[in-house]
Amino acid sequence: MSSVTDVAPVAATRTPEGRPRTPRKPRSGALLGVAAWLIGILFVVPVLWMVLTSFHSEEDAATNPPSIFAPLTTDGYREFFGVGTGANPWPSLLNSLTASVVSTVIVLLLAIPAAYALSIKPVRKWTDVMFFFLSTRMLPIVAGLLPIYLFAQFSGLLDNIWLLIVLYTAMNLPIAVWMMRSFLAEVPVEILEAASVDGAGLLLTLRRVVAPIVLPGIAATSLICFIFSWNELLLARTLTGTVAQTAPVYLTGFVTSQGLFLAQVCAAAFVVSLPVLVAGFAAQDKLVQGLSLGAVK
Amino acid sequence: MHRRVRPTSTVALATTLALGLTGCAGWGGGPSGGGPDTINVLMVNNPQMIDLQRLTKENFTADTGISVNFTVLPENDVRDKISQEFSSQAGQYDVATLSNFEIPIYARSEWVAPLDEYVEADSEFDQDDILGPLTESLSGDDGKLYGEPFYGESSFLMYRRDILEAAGVEMPEDPTWQEVADIAAQVDGAEPGMAGICLRGQPGWGQVFAPLTTVVNTFGGTWFTEDWDPQVSSPEFREAVGFYVDLVREYGETGAPQAGFTECLNNVIQGNAAMWYDATSAAGSLEAEDSPVRGLMGYAAAPVVETDSSGWLYAWSWSIQQASAKKDAAWEFISWASGREYEELVGEELGWSKVPAGKRASTYSNPDYLAEAEAFAAPTLAAIENADPNDPGAQPRPAPGIQFIGIPEFPDLATQVSQDVSSAIAGRMTVEEALDRGQELAEDVAERYRERESG
């Protein structure tokens, strides 16, 4: 792990001034641009398709070949918000928000000190520790599902949002430690030494020197933990009932084996993915910075 | 590195924390799960259940003061969740939608509560009005009643009268499978893109093997003999599956290996199939007001070969979990949902075509319902009344059921075999290969039962 000292910004292809690092022939640049656009469109089309379908009527959504120019309607959204059906999506949305946000905060509170002890002031055998963290992810969650269910049943924690918070924290902690370690490893030792020479204590160094450098990393880590918790279905479906039901479970409830449901499910899926989209857009610049600086390198 | 603290970073952190705090506050926003007058109901997402959810608050809760929390899940998920919940007797849900497949099995394990005492004490609930075959199929081995039907269905043959007339063929009232195959050959391609018949080919014990097992029954085949001798590769089973696969390959819908109930429904509605052998409950959708084939359909009994009738029997029903602490309130809910008055409520509020029918004799003498469902009411009633879950084929059976065998292993067994049958429909495998493999799987199941019976 020599990356602590020789940090080469490999992933950054352009300088902040917009000047390309290596002058390219214009034609290959244009080709690359077209390829990038094509790939980008390929990834976005299913999402756009989902949004379009969500504004169609059930009959138009089910036709084959698909009817792209069918009249638009908001019926799918009205169904989702329970107009006329008596269903109420808000408790499940709030439950998802609670589980995701609280578990993300706990994960950060635990992962940052752990990552500090694995990078800036590494403990002995820190590589073994890293491997241990990773190994907790090697058991598929489904293998532990039955014991978790029985434990929850005996301890009266079924259908309790705090059980999900604990499980999501455990689920995301290893990833967060790994990500935060690689971000903290980017902090040049010289800066820390300079701070210490200037007489800064540990807390001051953390607050004034380390935090500003790794903030993009924290943003990226929290967003990833948030997304994983927000989207989690297996545990939520098994362990919750009427009180702690989360949004993904509520979303699957629109699937029926008798009758049409595509438009409704698309509307529900769009509403449920909105918070993640919003969080992603809000943290976009930090995210790009964080992901290109740290873990993905 | 210079210190470049961007204000946005601080904002991001603050937002995270703020979200965390409001999130905590939002936790109380969930519905209360434990009030004394609150019951939890776990149900499958079928249109009739969604209608029920719509009507509960203003009718049931307003009358009785009992509020109902619903959890609605797709069919496969709800089956998983119910078996997990009931087998561990977790007591989270008071009532769940079970079918006549699960109820006798669950009753044997004492996971569901017997309802006889509630029925007797409830003078408003008319049990005698429930169709005989349903009451029978919702009772346990001990003769006690463990479920009340919400809606029932059998299977019959639906066909386009106009297409058959134009082709100059007449549908017999009680057709044989050979007659149906001949008609399919004549009307195949009657309109551009129109298949002669739509039959399910999608893997799954509740998909292709629902209609296919009724075909096997009437061809004289069975999954098991009375003393657990597997018969999947027997000549009768082979002939039935061969007939079904040939029929759907020659005159069936495009994409048959992936077609289930919903796909066939769409095919018929969009004019892509002239006939369809499936659930009687499909007729409600075909005759709905916005359906393009409304008024064009004819309905005939399930086609037969050796038996007198071959329609299946299925009923989504309500059962009470044995571990429930609120059984009285749970019964009040069931009594309301399965009662005659609820059907009238649906008829008046949402339209008579949406009535959860197929369970009460009185439904079929109700003039309002008959006005809407005239085309298919009599064939539906006849199909359900003719269904005999205890003697559906040419030989005695080890467990009750028409389109299934009432043992917990059946979904797994039939789903595995159905994957090969679906491959045969796709032309990737022969029927013989599919059924030889099925025979091995059935042998494993049979062995367990033979051991249990001899031990």
Coordinates of C-alpha atoms in Angstrom, one line a residue, chain B:
Chain B
M1 CA -2.8 20.4 -0.5
H2 CA -4.3 23.6 0.6
R3 CA -7.2 23.8 2.8
R4 CA -10.2 24.1 0.5
V5 CA -13.2 23.8 2.7
R6 CA -16.2 24.1 0.3
P7 CA -19.3 25.4 2.0
T8 CA -21.3 22.6 0.2
S9 CA -19.4 19.9 2.2
T10 CA -20.7 21.4 5.5
V11 CA -24.1 21.7 4.0
A12 CA -24.0 18.0 3.0
L13 CA -23.1 16.9 6.5
A14 CA -25.7 19.1 8.1
T15 CA -28.3 17.8 5.7
T16 CA -27.4 14.2 6.6
L17 CA -27.7 15.0 10.3
A18 CA -31.0 16.9 9.9
L19 CA -32.4 14.0 7.8
G20 CA -31.4 11.7 10.6
L21 CA -33.3 13.7 13.2
T22 CA -36.5 14.1 11.1
G23 CA -36.2 10.5 10.2
C24 CA -36.4 9.5 13.9
A25 CA -39.4 11.6 14.3
G26 CA -41.1 10.0 11.3
W27 CA -40.9 6.6 12.9
G28 CA -44.1 7.2 14.9
G29 CA -45.9 7.7 11.6
G30 CA -46.5 4.1 10.9
P31 CA -49.9 2.5 11.5
S32 CA -50.4 1.1 15.0
G33 CA -50.1 -2.6 15.0
G34 CA -51.2 -3.6 18.4
G35 CA -54.4 -1.8 19.4
P36 CA -57.1 -4.0 21.0
D37 CA -59.5 -3.3 18.1
T38 CA -56.9 -3.6 15.3
I39 CA -56.3 -6.7 13.3
N40 CA -53.5 -7.4 10.8
V41 CA -54.4 -9.1 7.5
L42 CA -51.9 -10.5 5.1
M43 CA -53.3 -10.9 1.6
V44 CA -52.5 -11.6 -2.0
N45 CA -52.6 -8.7 -4.5
N46 CA -55.6 -9.7 -6.6
P47 CA -58.1 -7.1 -7.8
Q48 CA -60.8 -8.5 -5.5
M49 CA -58.6 -8.0 -2.5
I50 CA -57.7 -4.4 -3.5
D51 CA -61.5 -3.7 -3.8
L52 CA -61.9 -5.1 -0.2
Q53 CA -59.1 -2.8 1.0
R54 CA -60.9 0.1 -0.6
L55 CA -64.2 -0.7 1.1
T56 CA -63.0 -1.7 4.6
K57 CA -62.6 1.6 6.4
E58 CA -65.9 3.1 5.5
N59 CA -67.9 0.0 6.0
F60 CA -66.4 -2.6 8.2
T61 CA -64.4 -0.3 10.5
A62 CA -67.3 2.2 10.6
D63 CA -69.7 -0.5 11.7
T64 CA -67.6 -2.6 14.1
G65 CA -64.9 -0.2 15.3
I66 CA -62.3 -2.8 14.3
S67 CA -59.5 -1.3 12.2
V68 CA -57.7 -3.4 9.7
N69 CA -54.0 -3.2 8.7
F70 CA -53.4 -4.8 5.4
T71 CA -50.1 -6.1 4.0
V72 CA -50.5 -6.8 0.3
L73 CA -47.9 -8.9 -1.6
P74 CA -47.7 -10.7 -5.0
E75 CA -48.8 -14.3 -5.0
N76 CA -45.4 -16.0 -4.7
D77 CA -44.2 -13.6 -2.0
V78 CA -47.4 -13.9 0.0
R79 CA -47.1 -17.7 -0.1
D80 CA -43.6 -17.5 1.3
K81 CA -44.5 -15.0 3.9
I82 CA -47.6 -16.9 5.1
S83 CA -45.8 -20.2 5.4
Q84 CA -42.9 -18.5 7.3
E85 CA -45.4 -16.7 9.5
F86 CA -47.7 -19.6 10.2
S87 CA -45.1 -22.3 10.5
S88 CA -43.4 -20.3 13.2
Q89 CA -46.7 -19.2 14.7
A90 CA -45.2 -15.7 15.0
G91 CA -48.7 -14.2 15.6
Q92 CA -48.0 -11.0 13.7
Y93 CA -51.0 -11.5 11.4
D94 CA -54.4 -12.5 12.6
V95 CA -55.9 -13.3 9.2
A96 CA -54.3 -14.4 5.9
T97 CA -55.5 -15.4 2.4
L98 CA -54.9 -19.1 2.0
S99 CA -56.2 -21.3 -0.7
N100 CA -57.9 -24.7 -0.6
F101 CA -54.4 -26.1 -1.4
E102 CA -52.8 -24.9 1.8
I103 CA -55.8 -25.0 4.2
P104 CA -56.0 -28.8 4.8
I105 CA -52.2 -29.0 5.1
Y106 CA -52.1 -26.1 7.6
A107 CA -55.0 -27.6 9.5
R108 CA -53.0 -30.9 9.9
S109 CA -50.2 -28.9 11.5
E110 CA -52.6 -26.9 13.6
W111 CA -51.4 -23.6 12.2
V112 CA -54.9 -22.3 11.5
A113 CA -57.8 -22.1 13.9
P114 CA -61.0 -24.2 13.4
L115 CA -64.0 -21.9 12.5
D116 CA -67.0 -24.1 13.3
E117 CA -67.7 -22.5 16.7
Y118 CA -67.6 -19.0 15.2
V119 CA -69.9 -20.1 12.3
E120 CA -72.4 -21.5 14.7
A121 CA -72.4 -18.5 17.0
D122 CA -72.8 -16.1 14.1
S123 CA -76.4 -16.0 13.1
E124 CA -75.8 -13.6 10.2
F125 CA -73.3 -15.8 8.4
D126 CA -75.0 -18.3 6.1
Q127 CA -72.7 -21.2 5.8
D128 CA -75.2 -23.4 4.0
D129 CA -75.2 -20.8 1.2
I130 CA -71.5 -21.6 0.5
L131 CA -71.1 -24.0 -2.4
G132 CA -70.7 -27.6 -1.3
P133 CA -67.4 -28.4 -3.0
L134 CA -65.8 -25.3 -1.4
T135 CA -66.8 -26.1 2.1
E136 CA -65.5 -29.6 1.6
S137 CA -62.2 -28.5 0.2
L138 CA -61.7 -25.9 3.1
S139 CA -62.2 -28.6 5.8
G140 CA -59.4 -30.5 7.4
D141 CA -59.0 -34.3 7.8
D142 CA -60.8 -34.0 11.1
G143 CA -63.9 -32.7 9.4
K144 CA -63.7 -29.2 10.9
L145 CA -63.9 -26.1 8.9
Y146 CA -60.7 -24.0 8.6
G147 CA -61.3 -21.4 6.0
E148 CA -64.1 -19.3 4.5
P149 CA -63.9 -18.6 0.7
F150 CA -63.5 -15.1 -0.6
Y151 CA -64.0 -16.1 -4.2
G152 CA -64.0 -19.4 -5.9
E153 CA -63.2 -20.5 -9.4
S154 CA -63.2 -23.6 -11.6
S155 CA -61.9 -23.9 -15.1
F156 CA -63.8 -23.8 -18.4
L157 CA -63.4 -23.3 -22.1
M158 CA -63.8 -19.7 -23.4
Y159 CA -64.2 -19.1 -27.1
R160 CA -65.0 -16.4 -29.6
R161 CA -68.5 -17.2 -30.8
D162 CA -68.2 -14.9 -33.8
I163 CA -65.0 -16.5 -35.0
L164 CA -66.4 -20.0 -34.7
E165 CA -69.6 -19.0 -36.4
A166 CA -67.7 -17.4 -39.3
A167 CA -65.6 -20.6 -39.6
G168 CA -68.9 -22.6 -39.7
V169 CA -68.1 -24.7 -36.6
E170 CA -70.2 -25.2 -33.5
M171 CA -68.9 -25.7 -30.0
P172 CA -70.6 -28.7 -28.2
E173 CA -71.8 -27.9 -24.7
D174 CA -69.6 -30.5 -23.2
P175 CA -66.7 -30.8 -25.7
T176 CA -64.0 -33.5 -25.6
W177 CA -60.4 -32.5 -26.0
Q178 CA -60.2 -34.0 -29.5
E179 CA -63.2 -31.8 -30.6
V180 CA -61.4 -28.8 -29.1
A181 CA -58.2 -29.7 -31.0
D182 CA -60.1 -30.0 -34.2
I183 CA -61.8 -26.6 -33.7
A184 CA -58.4 -25.1 -32.9
A185 CA -57.1 -26.4 -36.2
Q186 CA -60.0 -24.8 -38.1
V187 CA -60.0 -21.4 -36.5
D188 CA -56.2 -21.0 -36.2
G189 CA -55.3 -17.9 -38.2
A190 CA -59.0 -17.0 -38.7
E191 CA -57.8 -13.4 -38.3
P192 CA -54.3 -12.2 -38.9
G193 CA -52.2 -13.2 -35.9
M194 CA -55.0 -15.1 -34.2
A195 CA -54.0 -18.4 -32.5
G196 CA -56.5 -21.3 -32.5
I197 CA -56.2 -21.6 -28.7
C198 CA -54.4 -20.1 -25.8
L199 CA -53.0 -22.5 -23.2
R200 CA -50.6 -21.7 -20.3
G201 CA -47.0 -22.8 -20.9
Q202 CA -45.3 -20.8 -18.2
P203 CA -43.3 -22.9 -15.7
G204 CA -44.9 -23.1 -12.2
W205 CA -47.2 -25.5 -10.4
G206 CA -49.9 -22.8 -10.4
Q207 CA -49.2 -21.9 -14.1
V208 CA -48.9 -24.6 -16.7
F209 CA -49.7 -27.4 -14.3
A210 CA -53.0 -26.0 -13.3
P211 CA -54.7 -26.6 -16.6
L212 CA -52.4 -29.5 -17.5
T213 CA -53.1 -31.5 -14.4
T214 CA -56.8 -31.3 -15.2
V215 CA -56.0 -32.6 -18.7
V216 CA -53.9 -35.4 -17.2
N217 CA -56.9 -36.3 -14.9
T218 CA -59.4 -36.6 -17.7
F219 CA -56.9 -38.6 -19.9
G220 CA -57.0 -41.1 -17.0
G221 CA -53.6 -40.2 -15.6
T222 CA -52.5 -39.1 -12.1
W223 CA -49.4 -38.0 -10.3
F224 CA -49.7 -40.8 -7.7
T225 CA -51.8 -43.8 -7.1
E226 CA -53.6 -44.2 -3.8
D227 CA -50.7 -46.1 -2.3
W228 CA -48.1 -43.6 -3.5
D229 CA -46.9 -45.2 -6.7
P230 CA -45.7 -42.3 -9.0
Q231 CA -47.3 -42.3 -12.4
V232 CA -45.6 -39.4 -14.2
S233 CA -44.2 -41.5 -16.9
S234 CA -47.3 -43.7 -17.2
P235 CA -48.8 -44.0 -20.7
E236 CA -51.9 -41.9 -19.7
F237 CA -49.8 -39.0 -18.2
R238 CA -47.5 -39.1 -21.3
E239 CA -50.5 -39.1 -23.7
A240 CA -52.1 -36.1 -21.9
V241 CA -48.9 -34.0 -21.8
G242 CA -48.1 -35.0 -25.4
F243 CA -51.6 -33.9 -26.5
Y244 CA -51.3 -30.6 -24.6
V245 CA -47.8 -29.8 -25.9
D246 CA -48.7 -30.7 -29.5
L247 CA -51.9 -28.6 -29.3
V248 CA -50.2 -25.5 -28.0
R249 CA -47.2 -25.9 -30.4
E250 CA -49.4 -26.3 -33.5
Y251 CA -52.3 -24.0 -32.8
G252 CA -51.3 -22.1 -29.6
E253 CA -50.3 -18.6 -29.0
T254 CA -46.8 -17.1 -29.8
G255 CA -44.5 -17.1 -26.8
A256 CA -46.4 -20.0 -25.3
P257 CA -43.5 -21.2 -23.0
Q258 CA -43.7 -17.9 -21.2
A259 CA -47.5 -17.4 -21.3
G260 CA -49.4 -17.6 -18.0
F261 CA -52.9 -16.4 -17.0
T262 CA -52.2 -12.7 -17.6
E263 CA -50.6 -13.3 -21.0
C264 CA -53.5 -15.4 -22.2
L265 CA -56.0 -12.9 -20.9
N266 CA -54.2 -10.1 -22.9
N267 CA -54.1 -12.4 -26.0
V268 CA -57.9 -13.0 -25.9
I269 CA -58.7 -9.4 -25.1
Q270 CA -56.5 -8.2 -28.0
G271 CA -58.0 -10.7 -30.4
N272 CA -54.9 -12.9 -30.6
A273 CA -56.6 -16.1 -29.6
A274 CA -59.9 -17.7 -30.6
M275 CA -60.2 -20.1 -27.6
W276 CA -58.8 -20.2 -24.1
Y277 CA -59.0 -22.9 -21.4
D278 CA -58.5 -21.3 -18.0
A279 CA -60.1 -20.1 -14.8
T280 CA -63.7 -19.2 -14.7
S281 CA -62.8 -15.9 -13.0
A282 CA -61.2 -14.7 -16.3
A283 CA -64.7 -14.3 -17.7
G284 CA -65.3 -11.2 -15.5
S285 CA -62.4 -9.4 -17.2
L286 CA -63.5 -10.6 -20.7
E287 CA -67.0 -9.2 -20.1
A288 CA -65.9 -6.0 -18.4
E289 CA -67.3 -2.8 -19.8
D290 CA -64.1 -1.7 -21.5
S291 CA -63.3 -5.1 -23.0
P292 CA -63.2 -5.3 -26.8
V293 CA -64.5 -8.9 -26.7
R294 CA -67.4 -8.2 -24.4
G295 CA -70.5 -10.0 -25.7
L296 CA -68.5 -12.0 -28.3
M297 CA -67.5 -14.8 -26.0
G298 CA -69.1 -18.2 -25.5
Y299 CA -68.4 -20.5 -22.5
A300 CA -68.4 -24.3 -22.5
A301 CA -67.5 -26.9 -19.8
A302 CA -63.9 -27.9 -19.3
P303 CA -63.1 -30.4 -22.1
V304 CA -63.1 -34.1 -21.1
V305 CA -61.8 -37.4 -22.4
E306 CA -62.5 -40.2 -19.9
T307 CA -64.1 -38.4 -17.0
D308 CA -67.5 -36.7 -16.8
S309 CA -66.1 -33.3 -15.8
S310 CA -62.6 -32.0 -15.5
G311 CA -62.8 -28.4 -14.2
W312 CA -60.5 -27.5 -11.3
L313 CA -61.4 -26.0 -8.0
Y314 CA -59.6 -23.1 -6.4
A315 CA -60.7 -20.6 -3.8
W316 CA -58.8 -17.8 -2.2
S317 CA -60.0 -18.0 1.4
W318 CA -59.6 -16.4 4.8
S319 CA -58.0 -18.3 7.7
I320 CA -57.2 -17.3 11.2
Q321 CA -53.7 -18.0 12.6
Q322 CA -53.8 -20.3 15.6
A323 CA -51.4 -18.0 17.5
S324 CA -53.6 -14.9 16.9
A325 CA -54.7 -13.2 20.1
K326 CA -57.6 -11.5 18.4
K327 CA -59.6 -14.4 17.0
D328 CA -63.0 -12.8 17.7
A329 CA -62.2 -9.7 15.8
A330 CA -60.6 -11.7 13.1
W331 CA -63.8 -13.8 12.7
E332 CA -65.9 -10.6 12.5
F333 CA -63.7 -9.5 9.6
I334 CA -64.0 -12.9 7.8
S335 CA -67.8 -13.0 8.4
W336 CA -68.1 -9.5 6.8
A337 CA -65.7 -10.2 3.8
S338 CA -67.1 -13.6 2.9
G339 CA -70.7 -12.7 3.6
R340 CA -73.5 -12.1 1.2
E341 CA -73.9 -8.5 2.1
Y342 CA -70.4 -7.8 1.1
E343 CA -71.1 -9.0 -2.4
E344 CA -74.1 -6.7 -2.6
L345 CA -71.9 -3.8 -1.3
V346 CA -69.4 -4.4 -4.1
G347 CA -72.1 -4.7 -6.6
E348 CA -73.6 -1.4 -5.6
E349 CA -70.4 0.6 -5.0
L350 CA -68.0 -0.8 -7.6
G351 CA -70.2 -2.6 -10.1
W352 CA -71.6 -6.1 -10.3
S353 CA -68.8 -7.4 -12.5
K354 CA -66.4 -6.9 -9.6
V355 CA -68.3 -9.1 -7.1
P356 CA -66.0 -11.8 -5.6
A357 CA -68.3 -14.5 -6.9
G358 CA -68.0 -18.3 -7.2
K359 CA -68.6 -19.1 -3.6
R360 CA -72.3 -18.6 -2.7
A361 CA -75.4 -20.1 -4.4
S362 CA -77.3 -17.0 -3.7
T363 CA -75.0 -15.0 -6.0
Y364 CA -76.4 -17.0 -8.9
S365 CA -80.0 -16.1 -8.2
N366 CA -79.3 -12.4 -7.7
P367 CA -80.9 -10.6 -10.6
D368 CA -78.5 -7.7 -10.4
Y369 CA -75.5 -10.0 -10.7
L370 CA -77.1 -12.1 -13.4
A371 CA -77.9 -9.0 -15.5
E372 CA -74.2 -8.3 -15.6
A373 CA -72.8 -11.9 -15.7
E374 CA -75.5 -13.6 -17.7
A375 CA -73.0 -14.9 -20.3
F376 CA -70.9 -16.9 -17.9
A377 CA -72.8 -17.2 -14.6
A378 CA -74.5 -20.6 -15.3
P379 CA -71.4 -22.2 -16.8
T380 CA -69.3 -21.0 -13.8
L381 CA -71.8 -22.3 -11.2
A382 CA -72.0 -25.7 -13.0
A383 CA -68.2 -26.0 -13.2
I384 CA -67.8 -25.3 -9.5
E385 CA -70.6 -27.6 -8.5
N386 CA -69.3 -30.4 -10.7
A387 CA -65.8 -30.2 -9.3
D388 CA -65.0 -33.1 -6.9
P389 CA -61.6 -32.5 -5.1
N390 CA -61.7 -36.0 -3.5
D391 CA -62.3 -37.9 -6.7
P392 CA -61.1 -35.8 -9.7
G393 CA -59.9 -38.6 -12.0
A394 CA -60.1 -42.2 -13.1
Q395 CA -58.6 -43.6 -9.9
P396 CA -58.6 -43.0 -6.1
R397 CA -56.0 -40.5 -5.0
P398 CA -53.8 -40.4 -1.9
A399 CA -54.6 -36.7 -1.1
P400 CA -57.3 -34.3 -2.1
G401 CA -57.0 -31.8 -5.0
I402 CA -57.9 -31.5 -8.7
Q403 CA -55.2 -29.4 -10.3
F404 CA -52.8 -30.2 -7.4
I405 CA -52.1 -32.9 -4.9
G406 CA -52.7 -31.6 -1.4
I407 CA -49.2 -32.3 0.0
P408 CA -46.6 -29.7 1.0
E409 CA -44.1 -31.2 -1.5
F410 CA -46.3 -30.6 -4.5
P411 CA -45.4 -27.0 -5.4
D412 CA -41.7 -27.9 -5.5
L413 CA -42.2 -31.1 -7.5
A414 CA -44.7 -29.7 -10.0
T415 CA -42.6 -26.6 -10.5
Q416 CA -39.5 -28.6 -11.3
V417 CA -41.4 -30.8 -13.7
S418 CA -43.2 -27.8 -15.2
Q419 CA -39.8 -26.3 -16.2
D420 CA -39.1 -29.3 -18.4
V421 CA -42.7 -29.3 -19.8
S422 CA -42.2 -25.7 -20.7
S423 CA -39.0 -26.6 -22.4
A424 CA -40.9 -29.3 -24.4
I425 CA -43.4 -26.6 -25.4
A426 CA -40.4 -24.5 -26.6
G427 CA -39.1 -27.5 -28.5
R428 CA -35.9 -27.9 -26.5
M429 CA -36.8 -31.3 -25.1
T430 CA -39.2 -34.1 -25.8
V431 CA -42.2 -34.9 -23.7
E432 CA -40.7 -38.3 -22.9
E433 CA -37.4 -36.8 -21.6
A434 CA -39.4 -34.3 -19.5
L435 CA -41.6 -36.9 -17.9
D436 CA -38.8 -39.4 -17.3
R437 CA -37.1 -36.8 -15.2
G438 CA -40.4 -35.9 -13.6
Q439 CA -40.9 -39.6 -12.7
E440 CA -37.6 -39.6 -10.8
L441 CA -38.6 -36.5 -8.8
A442 CA -42.0 -37.9 -8.1
E443 CA -40.3 -41.1 -6.9
D444 CA -38.4 -39.2 -4.2
V445 CA -41.6 -37.7 -2.9
A446 CA -43.5 -41.0 -3.0
E447 CA -40.8 -42.8 -1.2
R448 CA -41.1 -40.4 1.8
Y449 CA -44.8 -41.0 2.0
R450 CA -44.5 -44.8 1.6
E451 CA -42.0 -44.9 4.4
R452 CA -44.2 -42.8 6.6
E453 CA -47.2 -45.0 6.0
S454 CA -45.3 -48.3 6.5
G455 CA -43.4 -46.8 9.5

